[in-house]
XYZ file of C-alpha atoms in Angstrom:
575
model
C 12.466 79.104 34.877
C 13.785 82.506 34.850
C 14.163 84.697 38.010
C 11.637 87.358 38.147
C 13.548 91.080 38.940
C 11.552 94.380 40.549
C 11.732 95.600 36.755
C 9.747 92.405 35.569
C 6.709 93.174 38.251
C 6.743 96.761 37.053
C 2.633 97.648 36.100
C 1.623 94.120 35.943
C -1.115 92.022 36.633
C -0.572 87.893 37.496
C -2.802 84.726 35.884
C -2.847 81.777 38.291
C -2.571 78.472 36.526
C -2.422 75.171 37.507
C -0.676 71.747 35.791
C -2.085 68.220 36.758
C -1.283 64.630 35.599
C -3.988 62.350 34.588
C -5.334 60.140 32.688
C -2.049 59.951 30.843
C -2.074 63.307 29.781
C -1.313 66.901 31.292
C -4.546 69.588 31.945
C -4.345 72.538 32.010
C -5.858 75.472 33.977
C -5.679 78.645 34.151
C -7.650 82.090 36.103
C -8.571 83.220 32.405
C -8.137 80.828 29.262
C -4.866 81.842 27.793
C -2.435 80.214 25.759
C 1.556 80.182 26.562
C 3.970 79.667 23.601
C 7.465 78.282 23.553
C 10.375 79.275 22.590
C 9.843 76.764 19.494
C 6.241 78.262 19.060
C 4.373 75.736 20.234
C 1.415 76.638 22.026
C 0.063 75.405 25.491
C -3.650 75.831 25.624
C -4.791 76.741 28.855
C -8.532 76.631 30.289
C -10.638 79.157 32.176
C -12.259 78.761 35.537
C -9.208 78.040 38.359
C -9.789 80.739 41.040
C -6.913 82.727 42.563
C -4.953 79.729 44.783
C -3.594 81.219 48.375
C -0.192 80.142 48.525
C 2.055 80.298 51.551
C 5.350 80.417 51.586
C 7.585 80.255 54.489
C 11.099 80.735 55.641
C 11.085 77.592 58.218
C 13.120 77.552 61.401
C 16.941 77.874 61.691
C 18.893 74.803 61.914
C 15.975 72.570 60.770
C 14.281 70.248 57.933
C 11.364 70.669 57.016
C 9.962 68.321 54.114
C 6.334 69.229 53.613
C 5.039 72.806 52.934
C 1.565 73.886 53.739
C -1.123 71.613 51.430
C -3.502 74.506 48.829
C -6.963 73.787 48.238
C -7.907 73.371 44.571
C -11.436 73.094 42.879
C -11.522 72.927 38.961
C -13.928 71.381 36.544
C -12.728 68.606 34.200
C -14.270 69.202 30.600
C -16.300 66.645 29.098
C -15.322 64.363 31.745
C -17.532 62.041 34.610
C -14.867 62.447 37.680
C -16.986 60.206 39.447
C -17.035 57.438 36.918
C -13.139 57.748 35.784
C -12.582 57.286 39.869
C -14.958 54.321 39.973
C -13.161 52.831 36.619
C -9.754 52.882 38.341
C -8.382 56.434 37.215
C -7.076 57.488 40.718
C -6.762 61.125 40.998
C -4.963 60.941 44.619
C -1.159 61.019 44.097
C -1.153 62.302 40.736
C 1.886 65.209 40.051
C 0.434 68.682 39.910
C 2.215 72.109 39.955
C 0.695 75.309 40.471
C 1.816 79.201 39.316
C 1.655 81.744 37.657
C 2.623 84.284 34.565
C 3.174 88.027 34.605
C 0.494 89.710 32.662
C 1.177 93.672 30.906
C -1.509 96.068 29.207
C -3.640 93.199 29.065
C -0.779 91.324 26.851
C 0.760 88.072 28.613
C 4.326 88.938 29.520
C 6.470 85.593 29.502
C 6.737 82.067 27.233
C 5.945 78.756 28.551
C 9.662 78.397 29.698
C 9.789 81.351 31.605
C 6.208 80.599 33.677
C 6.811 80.973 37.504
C 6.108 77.509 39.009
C 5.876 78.314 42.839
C 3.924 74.983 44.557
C 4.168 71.215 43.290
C 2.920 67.887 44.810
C 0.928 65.067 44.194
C -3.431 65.102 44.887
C -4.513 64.354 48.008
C -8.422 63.982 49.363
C -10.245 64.859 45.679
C -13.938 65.451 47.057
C -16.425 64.759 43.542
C -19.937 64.171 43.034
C -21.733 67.278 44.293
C -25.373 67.319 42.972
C -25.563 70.959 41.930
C -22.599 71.064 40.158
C -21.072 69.917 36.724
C -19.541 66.356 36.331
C -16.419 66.931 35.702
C -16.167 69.204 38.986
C -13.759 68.815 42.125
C -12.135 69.682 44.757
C -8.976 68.736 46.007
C -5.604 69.393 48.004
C -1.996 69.485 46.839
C 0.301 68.676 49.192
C 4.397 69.113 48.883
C 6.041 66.449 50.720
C 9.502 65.245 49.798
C 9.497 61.252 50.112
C 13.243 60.169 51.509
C 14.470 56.908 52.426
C 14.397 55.942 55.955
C 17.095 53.535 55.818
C 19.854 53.848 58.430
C 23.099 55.777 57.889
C 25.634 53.762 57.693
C 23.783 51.110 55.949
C 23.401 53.573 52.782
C 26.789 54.484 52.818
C 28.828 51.642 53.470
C 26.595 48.279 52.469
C 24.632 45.519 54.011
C 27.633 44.099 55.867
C 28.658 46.543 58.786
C 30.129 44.881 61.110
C 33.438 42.964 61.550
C 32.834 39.329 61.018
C 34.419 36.788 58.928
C 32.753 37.124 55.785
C 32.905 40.629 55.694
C 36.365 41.242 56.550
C 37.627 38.490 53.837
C 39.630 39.829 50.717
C 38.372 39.159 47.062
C 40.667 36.296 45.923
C 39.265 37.118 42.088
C 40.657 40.708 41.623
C 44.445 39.821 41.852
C 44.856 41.850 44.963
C 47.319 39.710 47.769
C 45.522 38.938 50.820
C 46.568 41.193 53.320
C 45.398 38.954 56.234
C 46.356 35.775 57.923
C 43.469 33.350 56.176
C 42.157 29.462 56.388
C 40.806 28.205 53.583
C 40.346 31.578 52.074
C 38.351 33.120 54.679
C 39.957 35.377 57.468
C 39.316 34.160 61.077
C 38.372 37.535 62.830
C 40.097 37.975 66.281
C 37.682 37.789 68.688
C 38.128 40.984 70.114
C 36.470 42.543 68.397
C 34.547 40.504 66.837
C 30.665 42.291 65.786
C 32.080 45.900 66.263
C 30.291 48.403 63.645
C 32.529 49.581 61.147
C 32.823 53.274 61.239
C 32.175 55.723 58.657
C 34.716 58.974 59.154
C 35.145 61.976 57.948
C 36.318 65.184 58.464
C 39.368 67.006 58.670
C 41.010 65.076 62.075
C 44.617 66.211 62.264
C 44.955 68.355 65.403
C 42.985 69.996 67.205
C 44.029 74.388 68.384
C 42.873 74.441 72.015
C 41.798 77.806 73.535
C 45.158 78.819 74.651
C 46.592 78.751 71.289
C 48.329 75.576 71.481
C 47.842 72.587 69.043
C 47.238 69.262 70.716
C 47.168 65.289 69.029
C 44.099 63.336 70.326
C 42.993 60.227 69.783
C 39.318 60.001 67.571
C 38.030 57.006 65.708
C 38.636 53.381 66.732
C 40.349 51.052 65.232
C 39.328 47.830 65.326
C 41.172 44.707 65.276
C 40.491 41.844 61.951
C 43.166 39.504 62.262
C 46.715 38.746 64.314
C 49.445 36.666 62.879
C 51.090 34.859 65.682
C 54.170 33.639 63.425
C 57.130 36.053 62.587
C 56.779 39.893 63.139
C 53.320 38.989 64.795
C 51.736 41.924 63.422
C 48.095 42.973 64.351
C 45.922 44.336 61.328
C 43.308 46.888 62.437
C 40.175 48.006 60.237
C 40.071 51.890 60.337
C 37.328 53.074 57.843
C 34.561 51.278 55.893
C 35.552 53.073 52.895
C 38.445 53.881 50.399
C 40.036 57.497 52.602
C 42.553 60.226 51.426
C 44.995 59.274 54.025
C 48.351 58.302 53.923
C 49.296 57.808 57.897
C 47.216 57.506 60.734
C 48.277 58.145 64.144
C 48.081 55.300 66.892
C 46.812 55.577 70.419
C 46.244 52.449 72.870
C 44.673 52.489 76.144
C 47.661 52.065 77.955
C 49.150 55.624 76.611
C 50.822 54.155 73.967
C 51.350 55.848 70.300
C 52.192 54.952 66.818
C 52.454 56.307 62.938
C 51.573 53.805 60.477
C 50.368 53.441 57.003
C 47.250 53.295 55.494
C 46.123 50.691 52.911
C 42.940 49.413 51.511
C 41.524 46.306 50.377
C 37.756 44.924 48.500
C 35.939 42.419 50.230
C 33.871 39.347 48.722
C 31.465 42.036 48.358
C 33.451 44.597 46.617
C 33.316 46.960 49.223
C 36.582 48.691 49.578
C 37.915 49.023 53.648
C 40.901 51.154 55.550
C 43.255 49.221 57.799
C 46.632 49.938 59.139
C 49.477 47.342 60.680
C 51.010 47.238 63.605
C 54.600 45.575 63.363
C 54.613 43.746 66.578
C 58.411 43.434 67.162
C 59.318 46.685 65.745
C 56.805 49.189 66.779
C 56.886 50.778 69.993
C 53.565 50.041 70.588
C 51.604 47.262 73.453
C 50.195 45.113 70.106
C 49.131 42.225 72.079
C 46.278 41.412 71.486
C 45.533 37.716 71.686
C 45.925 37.841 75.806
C 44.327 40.907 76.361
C 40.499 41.325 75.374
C 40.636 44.844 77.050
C 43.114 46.120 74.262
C 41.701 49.556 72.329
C 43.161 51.377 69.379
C 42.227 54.701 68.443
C 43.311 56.965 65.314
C 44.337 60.505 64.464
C 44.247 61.311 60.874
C 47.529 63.204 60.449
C 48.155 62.608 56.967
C 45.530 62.776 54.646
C 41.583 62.868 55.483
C 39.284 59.544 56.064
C 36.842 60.338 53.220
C 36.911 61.585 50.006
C 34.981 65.126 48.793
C 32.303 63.549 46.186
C 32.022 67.070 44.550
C 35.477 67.313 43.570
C 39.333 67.356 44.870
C 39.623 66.823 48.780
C 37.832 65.863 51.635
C 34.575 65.672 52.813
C 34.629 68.426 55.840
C 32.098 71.483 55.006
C 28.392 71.368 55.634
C 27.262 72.016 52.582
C 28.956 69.451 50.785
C 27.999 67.160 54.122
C 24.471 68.146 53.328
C 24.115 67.568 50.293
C 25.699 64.301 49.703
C 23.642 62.752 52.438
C 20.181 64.593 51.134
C 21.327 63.184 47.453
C 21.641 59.685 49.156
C 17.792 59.703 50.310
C 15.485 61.498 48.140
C 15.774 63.065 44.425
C 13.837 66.261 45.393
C 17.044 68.210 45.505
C 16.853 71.759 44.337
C 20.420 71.766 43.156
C 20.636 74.880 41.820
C 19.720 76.602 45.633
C 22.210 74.079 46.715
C 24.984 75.269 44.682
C 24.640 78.962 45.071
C 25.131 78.424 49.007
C 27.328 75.469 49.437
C 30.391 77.923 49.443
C 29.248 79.600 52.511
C 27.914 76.626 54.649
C 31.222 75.124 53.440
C 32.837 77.459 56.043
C 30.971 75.260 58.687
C 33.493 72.458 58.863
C 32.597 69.180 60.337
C 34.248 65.769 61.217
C 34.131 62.483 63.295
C 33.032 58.913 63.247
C 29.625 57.360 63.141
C 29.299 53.443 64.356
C 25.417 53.964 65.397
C 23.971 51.062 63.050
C 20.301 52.332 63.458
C 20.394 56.157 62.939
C 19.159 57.485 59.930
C 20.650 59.399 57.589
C 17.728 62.390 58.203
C 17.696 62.263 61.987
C 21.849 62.139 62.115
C 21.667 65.199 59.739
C 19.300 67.387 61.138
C 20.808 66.797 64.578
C 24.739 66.748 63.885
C 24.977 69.452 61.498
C 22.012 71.381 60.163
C 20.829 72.492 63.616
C 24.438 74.589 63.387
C 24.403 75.777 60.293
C 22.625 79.336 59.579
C 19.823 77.850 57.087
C 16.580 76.504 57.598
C 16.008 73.653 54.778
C 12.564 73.691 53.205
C 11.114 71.763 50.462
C 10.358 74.325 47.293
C 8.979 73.551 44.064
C 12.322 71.539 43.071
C 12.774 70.298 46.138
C 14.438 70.549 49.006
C 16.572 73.853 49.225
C 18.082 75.796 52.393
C 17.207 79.554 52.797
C 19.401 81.660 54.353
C 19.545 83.210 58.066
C 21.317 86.719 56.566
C 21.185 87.683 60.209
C 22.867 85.129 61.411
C 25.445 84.706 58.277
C 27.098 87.558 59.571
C 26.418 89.507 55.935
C 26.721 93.262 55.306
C 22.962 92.693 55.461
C 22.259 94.638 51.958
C 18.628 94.842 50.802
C 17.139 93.422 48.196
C 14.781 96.630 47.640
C 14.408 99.890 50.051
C 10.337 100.720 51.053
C 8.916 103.334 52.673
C 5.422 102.603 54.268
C 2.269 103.878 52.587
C -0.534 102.635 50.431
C 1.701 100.300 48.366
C 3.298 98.994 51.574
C 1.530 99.613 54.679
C 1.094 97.156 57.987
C -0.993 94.265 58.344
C -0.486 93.363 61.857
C 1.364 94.517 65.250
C 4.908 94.309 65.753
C 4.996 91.180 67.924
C 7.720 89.194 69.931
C 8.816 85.947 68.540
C 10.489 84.708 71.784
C 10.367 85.386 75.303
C 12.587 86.471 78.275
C 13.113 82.889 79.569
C 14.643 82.063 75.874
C 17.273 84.535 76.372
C 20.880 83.261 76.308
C 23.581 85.891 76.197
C 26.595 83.802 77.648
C 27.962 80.673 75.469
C 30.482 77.707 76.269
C 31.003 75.308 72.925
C 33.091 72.344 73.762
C 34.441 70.502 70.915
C 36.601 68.179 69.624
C 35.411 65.045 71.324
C 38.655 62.383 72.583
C 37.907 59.580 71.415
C 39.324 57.573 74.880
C 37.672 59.776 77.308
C 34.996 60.731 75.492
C 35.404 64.041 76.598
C 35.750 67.216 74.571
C 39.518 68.677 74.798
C 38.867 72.567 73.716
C 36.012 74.989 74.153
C 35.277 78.540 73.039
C 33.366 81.208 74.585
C 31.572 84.239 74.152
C 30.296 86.514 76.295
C 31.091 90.258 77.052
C 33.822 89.394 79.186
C 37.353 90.883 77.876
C 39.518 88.370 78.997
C 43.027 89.431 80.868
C 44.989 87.509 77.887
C 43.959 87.610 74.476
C 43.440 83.664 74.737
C 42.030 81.718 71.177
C 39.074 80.294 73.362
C 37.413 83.417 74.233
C 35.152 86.054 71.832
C 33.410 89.144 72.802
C 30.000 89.831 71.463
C 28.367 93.027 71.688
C 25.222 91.516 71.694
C 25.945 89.844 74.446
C 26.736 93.424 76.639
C 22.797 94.463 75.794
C 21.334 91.339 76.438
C 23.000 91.243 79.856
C 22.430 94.994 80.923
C 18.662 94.124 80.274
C 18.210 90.818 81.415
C 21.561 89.769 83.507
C 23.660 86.760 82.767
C 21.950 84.155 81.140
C 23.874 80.875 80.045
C 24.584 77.636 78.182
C 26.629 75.197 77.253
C 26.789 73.538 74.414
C 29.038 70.004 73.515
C 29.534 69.326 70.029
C 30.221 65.616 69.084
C 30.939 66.368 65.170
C 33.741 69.420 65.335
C 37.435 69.525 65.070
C 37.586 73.062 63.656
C 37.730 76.154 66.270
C 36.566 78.670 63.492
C 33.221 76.739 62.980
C 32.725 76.520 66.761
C 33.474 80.151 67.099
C 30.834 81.022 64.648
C 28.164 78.568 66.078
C 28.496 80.221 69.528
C 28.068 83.941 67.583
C 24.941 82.792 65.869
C 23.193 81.469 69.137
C 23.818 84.470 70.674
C 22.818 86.509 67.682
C 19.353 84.298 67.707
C 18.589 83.906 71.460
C 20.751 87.237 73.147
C 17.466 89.745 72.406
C 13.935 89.523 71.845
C 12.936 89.270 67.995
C 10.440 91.148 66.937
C 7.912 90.077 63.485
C 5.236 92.099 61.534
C 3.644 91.796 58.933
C 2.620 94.232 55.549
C 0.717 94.281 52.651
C 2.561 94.714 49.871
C 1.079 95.748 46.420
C 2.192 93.637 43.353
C 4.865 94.749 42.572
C 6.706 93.584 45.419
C 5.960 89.877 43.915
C 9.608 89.501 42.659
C 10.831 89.637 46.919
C 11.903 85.660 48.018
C 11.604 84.153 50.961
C 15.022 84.930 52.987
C 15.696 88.810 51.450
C 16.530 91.603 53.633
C 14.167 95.061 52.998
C 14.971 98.171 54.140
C 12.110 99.468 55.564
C 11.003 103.462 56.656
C 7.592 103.596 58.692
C 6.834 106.761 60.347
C 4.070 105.784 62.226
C 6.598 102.953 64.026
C 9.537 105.076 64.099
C 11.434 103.369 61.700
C 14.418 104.500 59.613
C 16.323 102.633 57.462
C 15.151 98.943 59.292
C 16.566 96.048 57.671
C 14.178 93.107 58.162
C 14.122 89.950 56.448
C 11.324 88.246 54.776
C 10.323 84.697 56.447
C 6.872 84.413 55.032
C 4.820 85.400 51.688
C 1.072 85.054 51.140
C -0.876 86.057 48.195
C -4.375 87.028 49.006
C -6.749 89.355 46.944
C -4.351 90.563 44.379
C -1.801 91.859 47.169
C 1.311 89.957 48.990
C 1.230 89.521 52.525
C 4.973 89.676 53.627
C 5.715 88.327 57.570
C 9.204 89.976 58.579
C 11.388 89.601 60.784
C 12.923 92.850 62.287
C 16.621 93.685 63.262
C 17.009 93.793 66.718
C 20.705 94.723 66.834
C 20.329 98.375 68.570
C 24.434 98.904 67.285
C 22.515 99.226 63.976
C 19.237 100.941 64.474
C 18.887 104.723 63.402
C 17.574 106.725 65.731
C 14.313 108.828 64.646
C 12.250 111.938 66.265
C 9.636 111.150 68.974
């Protein structure tokens, strides 16, 4: 499907048409009977009759999922058909597939092929209402809703098997792919230790090597446990420890024990009896510097530093899994097949520069719920489920971007208001003073650096402090108003910079929305674009806004925007 341009919507007129499943064969409707060709020339016969469908589109919220768009209302008449008797005869119409659009239409002359038809809703049938006296047969009436399915299965379960916890079976090498047993066994199973015994495995990932505290100075923390499998008694009485549930791109791990204690040692793998490849490291007990008992002591814990190498592998390419995009997407790809990849690509770059890392042992959280609340709420998208899928749009305020428009108006009778300028938030939602502590120790399980921002200039020019401009005007107007935030997933003092910025750029003034109606022409404008808008009668010049909702509705757009409310960027007009 081709991307419509402001030059394609130049003197045009749109046909609605609609695509639905059933029967074993695709119908076809359309506001006028028209036929679309292919680029092969075959044609697509289309039928008279669908009214003009109201279609919604909207932006979402910032830092959340959401899988269903707003259900359309649909009422069509089936030719030569009995609904009512192909219903009663088994032919279900709920949950068929069913996509609804439209194509650009010039001096009366349809303007695009079949391939290049704008397909802007798609979802399965839902609540067909059939039968009315007073009206044909094959007529009815029914809803499409857009709701991507994903499994519900927890986490760590998806990613790393059935068997997630350390117990004999699980922790036993595969004596039928040559590899040497890397554990003490009996009878070719391994006896776990009991210590630790029924511990979740961990997934990890991330970049975990160091972490830059706020006064410039790098610190080594412990992160991820490490649990123990086996301990040989005989010998150099070393102590095996699992360290990942999965194959990592680490060399060395660092070492800490509860008793202060520290340690470099390799990393090595092995595949279980269910050929599930684990991490695990050795402690040399008579060489190592290191408390390694473990056999007396049931209190005994291990915890790792990555220093060499990262615990999980980038599945996009060279590298490690760190950046939220690639974070995102992986886990999305893992749950449901609506994936708009091609939205997905475009912006996985950016939300790359969001970097992420840590350890998940929570057996029962989802893969959804640990997303949204871990690392889309801190990224500057709102996901949303489009016609292919699920897709994130954009916060271009809060992206930090030059802000350029997509197209420059100026308010009149192509483009005039539809509503007041009204506020989105209130005073009490204000926060104009942030605290992010990150980089969680795995011991304490305390965070070990912070950032703030504020418009305090601080007396030395210290990593863990930021001034925001922002933050001066929101204070002046409504004093000092402040949060703190504790992030349990971030290593990375650039990404927590930039997710104390963008709550400050969201919550430090009021935001303001209107809405306009837009003529035509303005059809080719997507949810997420900045305009530049001029309105006399407001006082505007030159306001960038950004689009967060599009209706259509008797031949015109509807656009809800959201206005800048950055004053360092507002020109000034006569009164």
């Amino acid at each position: 499907m081709k991307s419509l341009t402001s030059k394609d919507w130049i003197q045009t007129d749109i046909i609605w048409f609609l695509e639905l499943e059933y029967l074993g064969m695709t119908f076809r409707f359309s506001s006028i009977t028209m036929h679309l060709s292919d680029n092969d020339g075959k044609s697509f016969p289309y039928l008279g009759g669908l009214e003009d469908v109201s279609i919604s589109q909207r932006m979402g919220t910032t830092g959340q999922i959401s899988t269903q768009e707003d259900s359309i209302g649909i009422a069509i008449t089936f030719p030569n058909r009995n609904i009512s008797k192909e219903i009663y005869n088994g032919a279900i119409l709920d949950g068929n597939n069913a996509k609804v659009g439209f194509v650009l239409v010039r001096g009366g002359q349809i303007a695009q092929s079949f391939e290049e038809r704008q397909i802007v809703y798609s979802g399965i049938v839902t609540e067909p209402v059939y039968g009315y006296p007073n009206n044909p047969l094959g007529y009815v009436e029914f809803s499409i809703e857009n709701k991507a399915t994903y499994s519900e299965e927890p986490l760590l379960r998806v990613l790393l098997g059935e068997n997630l916890y350390i117990e004999d079976v699980s922790m036993t090498p595969n004596a039928n792919i040559g590899q040497t047993p890397p554990f003490p066994v009996s009878d070719n199973i391994v006896n776990v230790a009991d210590i630790h015994r029924g511990k979740v495995i961990p997934w990890v990932f991330g970049e975990l090597n160091g972490v830059l505290r706020e006064n410039n100075s790098e610190t080594n923390i412990p992160i991820s446990p490490a649990y123990v499998v086996a301990f040989d008694g005989t010998g150099a009485k070393p102590c095996y420890y699992v360290v990942a549930g999965h194959a990592t791109n680490a060399t060395q791990v660092k070492l800490f024990n509860n008793l202060g204690d520290e340690t470099t040692q390799p990393v090595s793998t092995f595949i279980n009896s269910d050929n599930r490849t684990f991490s695990y490291t050795e402690i040399d007990g008579t060489v190592a510097t290191f408390s390694n008992s473990v056999a007396p002591n049931n209190d005994r814990q291990v915890w790792v530093e990555w220093i060499s190498g990262a615990p999980f592998p980038n599945p996009f390419g060279n590298g490690d899994l760190k950046g939220g995009g690639d974070i995102c997407l992986m886990l999305l790809q893992e749950i449901t097949d609506a994936i708009d990849m091609e939205a997905w690509t475009a912006l996985r770059p950016l939300l790359n520069e969001y970097e992420f890392g840590g350890y998940v042992n929570d057996d029962s959280i989802t893969i959804f719920e640990w997303l949204q609340k871990n690392i889309v709420a801190y990224l500057p998208i709102s996901i949303v489920n489009g016609p292919n899928g699920l897709k994130p749009v954009l916060d271009l305020f809060l992206d930090g971007a030059s802000l350029r428009p997509r197209t420059v108006v100026t308010a009149g009778p192509e483009f005039f208001r539809n509503g007041p300028v009204s506020p989105a938030n209130s005073s009490e939602e204000i926060i104009n003073y942030v605290m992010v502590r990150y980089a969680i120790n795995g011991v304490t399980n305390n965070p070990t650096a912070r950032i703030s921002v504020s418009n305090s200039i601080q007396p030395n020019p210290y990593l863990g402090y930021s001034v925001s401009p922002i933050s001066e005007i929101s204070k002046r107007k409504y004093g000092t108003k402040r949060r703190i935030l504790v992030l349990d997933y971030c290593y990375d003092w650039k990404t927590a910079t930039r997710i104390a910025n963008n709550i400050i750029t969201t919550h430090g003034l009021i935001v303001h929305t209107i809405r306009y109606s837009a003529a035509l022409e303005y059809g080719f404008l997507e949810i997420g674009d900045i305009i530049q808008i001029t309105d006399d009668d407001l006082g505007y010049k030159n306001l960038k806004a950004q689009l967060i909702s599009k209706e259509y509705f008797e031949n015109r757009w509807l656009l809800g925007l959201k206005l800048d409310n950055n004053p360092n960027r507002l020109e000034k007009t006569d009164v």
